[in-house]
PDB file of N, CA and C in Angstrom:
ATOM      1  N   MET S 588     -21.347-103.529-113.335  1.00  0.00           N
ATOM      2  CA  MET S 588     -21.200-104.514-114.397  1.00  0.00           C
ATOM      3  C   MET S 588     -19.746-104.494-114.875  1.00  0.00           C
ATOM      4  N   THR S 589     -19.143-105.657-115.006  1.00  0.00           N
ATOM      5  CA  THR S 589     -17.769-105.730-115.493  1.00  0.00           C
ATOM      6  C   THR S 589     -17.742-105.585-117.013  1.00  0.00           C
ATOM      7  N   ILE S 590     -16.576-105.371-117.555  1.00  0.00           N
ATOM      8  CA  ILE S 590     -16.441-105.224-119.003  1.00  0.00           C
ATOM      9  C   ILE S 590     -16.904-106.492-119.720  1.00  0.00           C
ATOM     10  N   LEU S 591     -16.518-107.649-119.218  1.00  0.00           N
ATOM     11  CA  LEU S 591     -16.929-108.895-119.864  1.00  0.00           C
ATOM     12  C   LEU S 591     -18.435-109.095-119.798  1.00  0.00           C
ATOM     13  N   GLN S 592     -19.056-108.703-118.699  1.00  0.00           N
ATOM     14  CA  GLN S 592     -20.518-108.782-118.595  1.00  0.00           C
ATOM     15  C   GLN S 592     -21.180-107.837-119.592  1.00  0.00           C
ATOM     16  N   GLU S 593     -20.583-106.661-119.741  1.00  0.00           N
ATOM     17  CA  GLU S 593     -21.110-105.681-120.701  1.00  0.00           C
ATOM     18  C   GLU S 593     -21.010-106.220-122.129  1.00  0.00           C
ATOM     19  N   ILE S 594     -19.892-106.863-122.449  1.00  0.00           N
ATOM     20  CA  ILE S 594     -19.710-107.445-123.781  1.00  0.00           C
ATOM     21  C   ILE S 594     -20.730-108.558-124.019  1.00  0.00           C
ATOM     22  N   ARG S 595     -20.923-109.422-123.036  1.00  0.00           N
ATOM     23  CA  ARG S 595     -21.894-110.526-123.171  1.00  0.00           C
ATOM     24  C   ARG S 595     -23.322-110.012-123.315  1.00  0.00           C
ATOM     25  N   ALA S 596     -23.623-108.873-122.702  1.00  0.00           N
ATOM     26  CA  ALA S 596     -24.973-108.317-122.735  1.00  0.00           C
ATOM     27  C   ALA S 596     -25.249-107.496-123.992  1.00  0.00           C
ATOM     28  N   ASP S 597     -24.218-107.117-124.717  1.00  0.00           N
ATOM     29  CA  ASP S 597     -24.366-106.263-125.894  1.00  0.00           C
ATOM     30  C   ASP S 597     -24.802-107.113-127.090  1.00  0.00           C
ATOM     31  N   LYS S 598     -26.036-106.918-127.537  1.00  0.00           N
ATOM     32  CA  LYS S 598     -26.600-107.726-128.636  1.00  0.00           C
ATOM     33  C   LYS S 598     -25.852-107.498-129.948  1.00  0.00           C
ATOM     34  N   GLU S 599     -25.436-106.256-130.196  1.00  0.00           N
ATOM     35  CA  GLU S 599     -24.720-105.965-131.439  1.00  0.00           C
ATOM     36  C   GLU S 599     -23.393-106.725-131.481  1.00  0.00           C
ATOM     37  N   ILE S 600     -22.687-106.773-130.367  1.00  0.00           N
ATOM     38  CA  ILE S 600     -21.423-107.514-130.312  1.00  0.00           C
ATOM     39  C   ILE S 600     -21.677-108.996-130.559  1.00  0.00           C
ATOM     40  N   GLN S 601     -22.743-109.530-129.994  1.00  0.00           N
ATOM     41  CA  GLN S 601     -23.045-110.947-130.180  1.00  0.00           C
ATOM     42  C   GLN S 601     -23.316-111.262-131.655  1.00  0.00           C
ATOM     43  N   VAL S 602     -24.073-110.394-132.319  1.00  0.00           N
ATOM     44  CA  VAL S 602     -24.364-110.587-133.744  1.00  0.00           C
ATOM     45  C   VAL S 602     -23.080-110.495-134.565  1.00  0.00           C
ATOM     46  N   LEU S 603     -22.252-109.499-134.263  1.00  0.00           N
ATOM     47  CA  LEU S 603     -20.989-109.346-134.981  1.00  0.00           C
ATOM     48  C   LEU S 603     -20.077-110.554-134.762  1.00  0.00           C
ATOM     49  N   GLN S 604     -20.022-111.055-133.531  1.00  0.00           N
ATOM     50  CA  GLN S 604     -19.205-112.240-133.235  1.00  0.00           C
ATOM     51  C   GLN S 604     -19.687-113.439-134.053  1.00  0.00           C
ATOM     52  N   GLU S 605     -21.004-113.612-134.160  1.00  0.00           N
ATOM     53  CA  GLU S 605     -21.563-114.715-134.936  1.00  0.00           C
ATOM     54  C   GLU S 605     -21.184-114.583-136.413  1.00  0.00           C
ATOM     55  N   LYS S 606     -21.294-113.363-136.958  1.00  0.00           N
ATOM     56  CA  LYS S 606     -20.935-113.140-138.360  1.00  0.00           C
ATOM     57  C   LYS S 606     -19.454-113.419-138.600  1.00  0.00           C
ATOM     58  N   LEU S 607     -18.615-112.957-137.684  1.00  0.00           N
ATOM     59  CA  LEU S 607     -17.181-113.184-137.833  1.00  0.00           C
ATOM     60  C   LEU S 607     -16.858-114.671-137.731  1.00  0.00           C
ATOM     61  N   TYR S 608     -17.511-115.360-136.821  1.00  0.00           N
ATOM     62  CA  TYR S 608     -17.273-116.802-136.664  1.00  0.00           C
ATOM     63  C   TYR S 608     -17.707-117.560-137.923  1.00  0.00           C
ATOM     64  N   GLU S 609     -18.817-117.152-138.516  1.00  0.00           N
ATOM     65  CA  GLU S 609     -19.275-117.783-139.756  1.00  0.00           C
ATOM     66  C   GLU S 609     -18.258-117.577-140.881  1.00  0.00           C
ATOM     67  N   ALA S 610     -17.643-116.402-140.921  1.00  0.00           N
ATOM     68  CA  ALA S 610     -16.688-116.076-141.985  1.00  0.00           C
ATOM     69  C   ALA S 610     -15.309-116.698-141.761  1.00  0.00           C
ATOM     70  N   THR S 611     -14.885-116.811-140.500  1.00  0.00           N
ATOM     71  CA  THR S 611     -13.500-117.208-140.222  1.00  0.00           C
ATOM     72  C   THR S 611     -13.351-118.480-139.399  1.00  0.00           C
ATOM     73  N   GLY S 612     -14.400-118.866-138.694  1.00  0.00           N
ATOM     74  CA  GLY S 612     -14.295-120.002-137.785  1.00  0.00           C
ATOM     75  C   GLY S 612     -13.623-119.626-136.469  1.00  0.00           C
ATOM     76  N   GLU S 613     -13.423-118.314-136.253  1.00  0.00           N
ATOM     77  CA  GLU S 613     -12.783-117.819-135.031  1.00  0.00           C
ATOM     78  C   GLU S 613     -13.586-116.659-134.453  1.00  0.00           C
ATOM     79  N   LYS S 614     -13.396-116.434-133.162  1.00  0.00           N
ATOM     80  CA  LYS S 614     -13.995-115.275-132.503  1.00  0.00           C
ATOM     81  C   LYS S 614     -12.889-114.295-132.134  1.00  0.00           C
ATOM     82  N   LEU S 615     -13.221-113.032-132.141  1.00  0.00           N
ATOM     83  CA  LEU S 615     -12.303-111.997-131.689  1.00  0.00           C
ATOM     84  C   LEU S 615     -12.433-111.904-130.179  1.00  0.00           C
ATOM     85  N   LEU S 616     -11.349-112.109-129.474  1.00  0.00           N
ATOM     86  CA  LEU S 616     -11.375-112.098-128.018  1.00  0.00           C
ATOM     87  C   LEU S 616     -11.029-110.719-127.479  1.00  0.00           C
ATOM     88  N   PHE S 617     -11.671-110.355-126.392  1.00  0.00           N
ATOM     89  CA  PHE S 617     -11.400-109.073-125.749  1.00  0.00           C
ATOM     90  C   PHE S 617     -10.168-109.203-124.873  1.00  0.00           C
ATOM     91  N   ASN S 618      -9.246-108.253-124.999  1.00  0.00           N
ATOM     92  CA  ASN S 618      -8.060-108.196-124.159  1.00  0.00           C
ATOM     93  C   ASN S 618      -7.919-106.754-123.689  1.00  0.00           C
ATOM     94  N   LEU S 619      -7.924-106.556-122.401  1.00  0.00           N
ATOM     95  CA  LEU S 619      -7.873-105.211-121.832  1.00  0.00           C
ATOM     96  C   LEU S 619      -6.624-104.447-122.265  1.00  0.00           C
ATOM     97  N   ASP S 620      -5.536-105.156-122.582  1.00  0.00           N
ATOM     98  CA  ASP S 620      -4.309-104.502-123.043  1.00  0.00           C
ATOM     99  C   ASP S 620      -4.453-103.928-124.454  1.00  0.00           C
ATOM    100  N   CYS S 621      -5.404-104.425-125.212  1.00  0.00           N
ATOM    101  CA  CYS S 621      -5.521-104.032-126.620  1.00  0.00           C
ATOM    102  C   CYS S 621      -6.642-103.032-126.909  1.00  0.00           C
ATOM    103  N   TYR S 622      -7.573-102.879-125.991  1.00  0.00           N
ATOM    104  CA  TYR S 622      -8.734-102.024-126.246  1.00  0.00           C
ATOM    105  C   TYR S 622      -8.898-100.999-125.139  1.00  0.00           C
ATOM    106  N   PHE S 623      -9.420 -99.834-125.532  1.00  0.00           N
ATOM    107  CA  PHE S 623      -9.675 -98.767-124.568  1.00  0.00           C
ATOM    108  C   PHE S 623     -11.016 -98.947-123.869  1.00  0.00           C
ATOM    109  N   GLY S 624     -11.801 -99.898-124.319  1.00  0.00           N
ATOM    110  CA  GLY S 624     -13.101-100.167-123.726  1.00  0.00           C
ATOM    111  C   GLY S 624     -13.969-100.953-124.681  1.00  0.00           C
ATOM    112  N   VAL S 625     -15.219-101.094-124.314  1.00  0.00           N
ATOM    113  CA  VAL S 625     -16.152-101.901-125.091  1.00  0.00           C
ATOM    114  C   VAL S 625     -16.386-101.307-126.482  1.00  0.00           C
ATOM    115  N   GLU S 626     -16.514-100.000-126.575  1.00  0.00           N
ATOM    116  CA  GLU S 626     -16.770 -99.370-127.877  1.00  0.00           C
ATOM    117  C   GLU S 626     -15.582 -99.553-128.828  1.00  0.00           C
ATOM    118  N   ASP S 627     -14.376 -99.488-128.318  1.00  0.00           N
ATOM    119  CA  ASP S 627     -13.179 -99.721-129.134  1.00  0.00           C
ATOM    120  C   ASP S 627     -13.159-101.164-129.638  1.00  0.00           C
ATOM    121  N   PHE S 628     -13.483-102.101-128.761  1.00  0.00           N
ATOM    122  CA  PHE S 628     -13.565-103.513-129.139  1.00  0.00           C
ATOM    123  C   PHE S 628     -14.628-103.720-130.211  1.00  0.00           C
ATOM    124  N   LYS S 629     -15.790-103.094-130.017  1.00  0.00           N
ATOM    125  CA  LYS S 629     -16.885-103.233-130.975  1.00  0.00           C
ATOM    126  C   LYS S 629     -16.489-102.682-132.344  1.00  0.00           C
ATOM    127  N   GLU S 630     -15.787-101.557-132.355  1.00  0.00           N
ATOM    128  CA  GLU S 630     -15.342-100.962-133.621  1.00  0.00           C
ATOM    129  C   GLU S 630     -14.374-101.896-134.349  1.00  0.00           C
ATOM    130  N   HIS S 631     -13.431-102.483-133.626  1.00  0.00           N
ATOM    131  CA  HIS S 631     -12.494-103.425-134.239  1.00  0.00           C
ATOM    132  C   HIS S 631     -13.246-104.656-134.751  1.00  0.00           C
ATOM    133  N   LEU S 632     -14.206-105.118-134.006  1.00  0.00           N
ATOM    134  CA  LEU S 632     -15.014-106.265-134.408  1.00  0.00           C
ATOM    135  C   LEU S 632     -15.768-105.958-135.704  1.00  0.00           C
ATOM    136  N   LYS S 633     -16.336-104.761-135.811  1.00  0.00           N
ATOM    137  CA  LYS S 633     -17.034-104.351-137.038  1.00  0.00           C
ATOM    138  C   LYS S 633     -16.072-104.359-138.221  1.00  0.00           C
ATOM    139  N   GLN S 634     -14.866-103.838-138.021  1.00  0.00           N
ATOM    140  CA  GLN S 634     -13.873-103.807-139.093  1.00  0.00           C
ATOM    141  C   GLN S 634     -13.493-105.217-139.531  1.00  0.00           C
ATOM    142  N   CYS S 635     -13.359-106.123-138.579  1.00  0.00           N
ATOM    143  CA  CYS S 635     -13.030-107.515-138.903  1.00  0.00           C
ATOM    144  C   CYS S 635     -14.147-108.161-139.706  1.00  0.00           C
ATOM    145  N   VAL S 636     -15.388-107.905-139.331  1.00  0.00           N
ATOM    146  CA  VAL S 636     -16.525-108.458-140.065  1.00  0.00           C
ATOM    147  C   VAL S 636     -16.536-107.908-141.488  1.00  0.00           C
ATOM    148  N   GLU S 637     -16.302-106.596-141.644  1.00  0.00           N
ATOM    149  CA  GLU S 637     -16.288-105.984-142.972  1.00  0.00           C
ATOM    150  C   GLU S 637     -15.199-106.598-143.858  1.00  0.00           C
ATOM    151  N   LYS S 638     -14.025-106.869-143.277  1.00  0.00           N
ATOM    152  CA  LYS S 638     -12.911-107.441-144.044  1.00  0.00           C
ATOM    153  C   LYS S 638     -13.020-108.955-144.196  1.00  0.00           C
ATOM    154  N   GLY S 639     -13.846-109.565-143.359  1.00  0.00           N
ATOM    155  CA  GLY S 639     -14.010-111.012-143.417  1.00  0.00           C
ATOM    156  C   GLY S 639     -12.848-111.778-142.831  1.00  0.00           C
ATOM    157  N   LYS S 640     -12.069-111.097-141.989  1.00  0.00           N
ATOM    158  CA  LYS S 640     -10.933-111.749-141.334  1.00  0.00           C
ATOM    159  C   LYS S 640     -10.544-110.974-140.087  1.00  0.00           C
ATOM    160  N   ILE S 641      -9.872-111.654-139.180  1.00  0.00           N
ATOM    161  CA  ILE S 641      -9.346-110.994-137.992  1.00  0.00           C
ATOM    162  C   ILE S 641      -7.984-110.423-138.354  1.00  0.00           C
ATOM    163  N   PHE S 642      -7.775-109.161-138.061  1.00  0.00           N
ATOM    164  CA  PHE S 642      -6.506-108.513-138.375  1.00  0.00           C
ATOM    165  C   PHE S 642      -6.025-107.722-137.170  1.00  0.00           C
ATOM    166  N   LEU S 643      -4.741-107.489-137.120  1.00  0.00           N
ATOM    167  CA  LEU S 643      -4.156-106.690-136.046  1.00  0.00           C
ATOM    168  C   LEU S 643      -4.116-105.234-136.453  1.00  0.00           C
ATOM    169  N   ARG S 644      -4.538-104.372-135.559  1.00  0.00           N
ATOM    170  CA  ARG S 644      -4.414-102.933-135.764  1.00  0.00           C
ATOM    171  C   ARG S 644      -3.024-102.518-135.301  1.00  0.00           C
ATOM    172  N   PRO S 645      -2.541-101.339-135.689  1.00  0.00           N
ATOM    173  CA  PRO S 645      -1.211-100.907-135.231  1.00  0.00           C
ATOM    174  C   PRO S 645      -1.053-100.940-133.717  1.00  0.00           C
ATOM    175  N   CYS S 646      -2.071-100.537-132.969  1.00  0.00           N
ATOM    176  CA  CYS S 646      -1.959-100.557-131.507  1.00  0.00           C
ATOM    177  C   CYS S 646      -1.929-101.992-130.990  1.00  0.00           C
ATOM    178  N   ASP S 647      -2.554-102.932-131.706  1.00  0.00           N
ATOM    179  CA  ASP S 647      -2.499-104.348-131.319  1.00  0.00           C
ATOM    180  C   ASP S 647      -1.077-104.878-131.464  1.00  0.00           C
ATOM    181  N   ARG S 648      -0.405-104.465-132.528  1.00  0.00           N
ATOM    182  CA  ARG S 648       0.975-104.913-132.757  1.00  0.00           C
ATOM    183  C   ARG S 648       1.884-104.421-131.627  1.00  0.00           C
ATOM    184  N   GLN S 649       1.672-103.177-131.200  1.00  0.00           N
ATOM    185  CA  GLN S 649       2.464-102.633-130.096  1.00  0.00           C
ATOM    186  C   GLN S 649       2.218-103.431-128.826  1.00  0.00           C
ATOM    187  N   ALA S 650       0.969-103.758-128.548  1.00  0.00           N
ATOM    188  CA  ALA S 650       0.644-104.535-127.349  1.00  0.00           C
ATOM    189  C   ALA S 650       1.234-105.936-127.447  1.00  0.00           C
ATOM    190  N   TYR S 651       1.178-106.528-128.637  1.00  0.00           N
ATOM    191  CA  TYR S 651       1.680-107.888-128.839  1.00  0.00           C
ATOM    192  C   TYR S 651       3.185-107.967-128.583  1.00  0.00           C
ATOM    193  N   HIS S 652       3.911-106.924-128.958  1.00  0.00           N
ATOM    194  CA  HIS S 652       5.372-106.924-128.842  1.00  0.00           C
ATOM    195  C   HIS S 652       5.887-106.146-127.630  1.00  0.00           C
ATOM    196  N   ARG S 653       5.040-105.798-126.690  1.00  0.00           N
ATOM    197  CA  ARG S 653       5.447-104.932-125.581  1.00  0.00           C
ATOM    198  C   ARG S 653       6.510-105.538-124.673  1.00  0.00           C
ATOM    199  N   PHE S 654       6.648-106.857-124.658  1.00  0.00           N
ATOM    200  CA  PHE S 654       7.630-107.481-123.775  1.00  0.00           C
ATOM    201  C   PHE S 654       8.837-108.036-124.537  1.00  0.00           C
ATOM    202  N   ASP S 655       8.954-107.744-125.805  1.00  0.00           N
ATOM    203  CA  ASP S 655      10.034-108.300-126.623  1.00  0.00           C
ATOM    204  C   ASP S 655      11.426-107.981-126.082  1.00  0.00           C
ATOM    205  N   GLY S 656      11.650-106.803-125.535  1.00  0.00           N
ATOM    206  CA  GLY S 656      12.977-106.387-125.100  1.00  0.00           C
ATOM    207  C   GLY S 656      13.353-106.789-123.692  1.00  0.00           C
ATOM    208  N   ILE S 657      12.466-107.420-122.973  1.00  0.00           N
ATOM    209  CA  ILE S 657      12.725-107.721-121.563  1.00  0.00           C
ATOM    210  C   ILE S 657      13.888-108.689-121.380  1.00  0.00           C
ATOM    211  N   ASN S 658      13.966-109.718-122.163  1.00  0.00           N
ATOM    212  CA  ASN S 658      14.966-110.763-121.953  1.00  0.00           C
ATOM    213  C   ASN S 658      16.221-110.597-122.800  1.00  0.00           C
ATOM    214  N   LYS S 659      16.411-109.473-123.443  1.00  0.00           N
ATOM    215  CA  LYS S 659      17.595-109.282-124.284  1.00  0.00           C
ATOM    216  C   LYS S 659      18.892-109.392-123.485  1.00  0.00           C
ATOM    217  N   ASP S 660      18.925-108.809-122.293  1.00  0.00           N
ATOM    218  CA  ASP S 660      20.139-108.816-121.490  1.00  0.00           C
ATOM    219  C   ASP S 660      20.301-110.098-120.683  1.00  0.00           C
ATOM    220  N   THR S 661      19.272-110.894-120.600  1.00  0.00           N
ATOM    221  CA  THR S 661      19.351-112.108-119.781  1.00  0.00           C
ATOM    222  C   THR S 661      19.211-113.367-120.633  1.00  0.00           C
ATOM    223  N   ASP S 662      19.659-113.310-121.857  1.00  0.00           N
ATOM    224  CA  ASP S 662      19.579-114.456-122.755  1.00  0.00           C
ATOM    225  C   ASP S 662      20.492-115.557-122.239  1.00  0.00           C
ATOM    226  N   THR S 663      19.904-116.681-121.866  1.00  0.00           N
ATOM    227  CA  THR S 663      20.682-117.786-121.308  1.00  0.00           C
ATOM    228  C   THR S 663      21.088-118.803-122.364  1.00  0.00           C
ATOM    229  N   THR S 664      20.667-118.614-123.619  1.00  0.00           N
ATOM    230  CA  THR S 664      21.000-119.594-124.639  1.00  0.00           C
ATOM    231  C   THR S 664      22.471-119.544-125.043  1.00  0.00           C
ATOM    232  N   THR S 665      23.151-118.451-124.750  1.00  0.00           N
ATOM    233  CA  THR S 665      24.560-118.338-125.151  1.00  0.00           C
ATOM    234  C   THR S 665      25.493-118.679-123.988  1.00  0.00           C
ATOM    235  N   HIS S 666      24.994-118.984-122.815  1.00  0.00           N
ATOM    236  CA  HIS S 666      25.834-119.284-121.641  1.00  0.00           C
ATOM    237  C   HIS S 666      26.075-120.747-121.484  1.00  0.00           C
TER     238      HIS S 666
END
């Protein structure tokens, strides 16, 4: 079973996704770069439901900005 199949089959995740969607109008999407597995995703989803909003965890911020420094030396806007 793939991770996405496991997420779709997990009833608790489905209920949490529904609650979060009711509160925010958005779903929390699974990204392999941001989570260590299904249980980590589920824990973040629970936290989002408790807060009533989707928020970035510190490790999410690191993943989001992981490529920020790649183009520093090849900036073509000044050439």
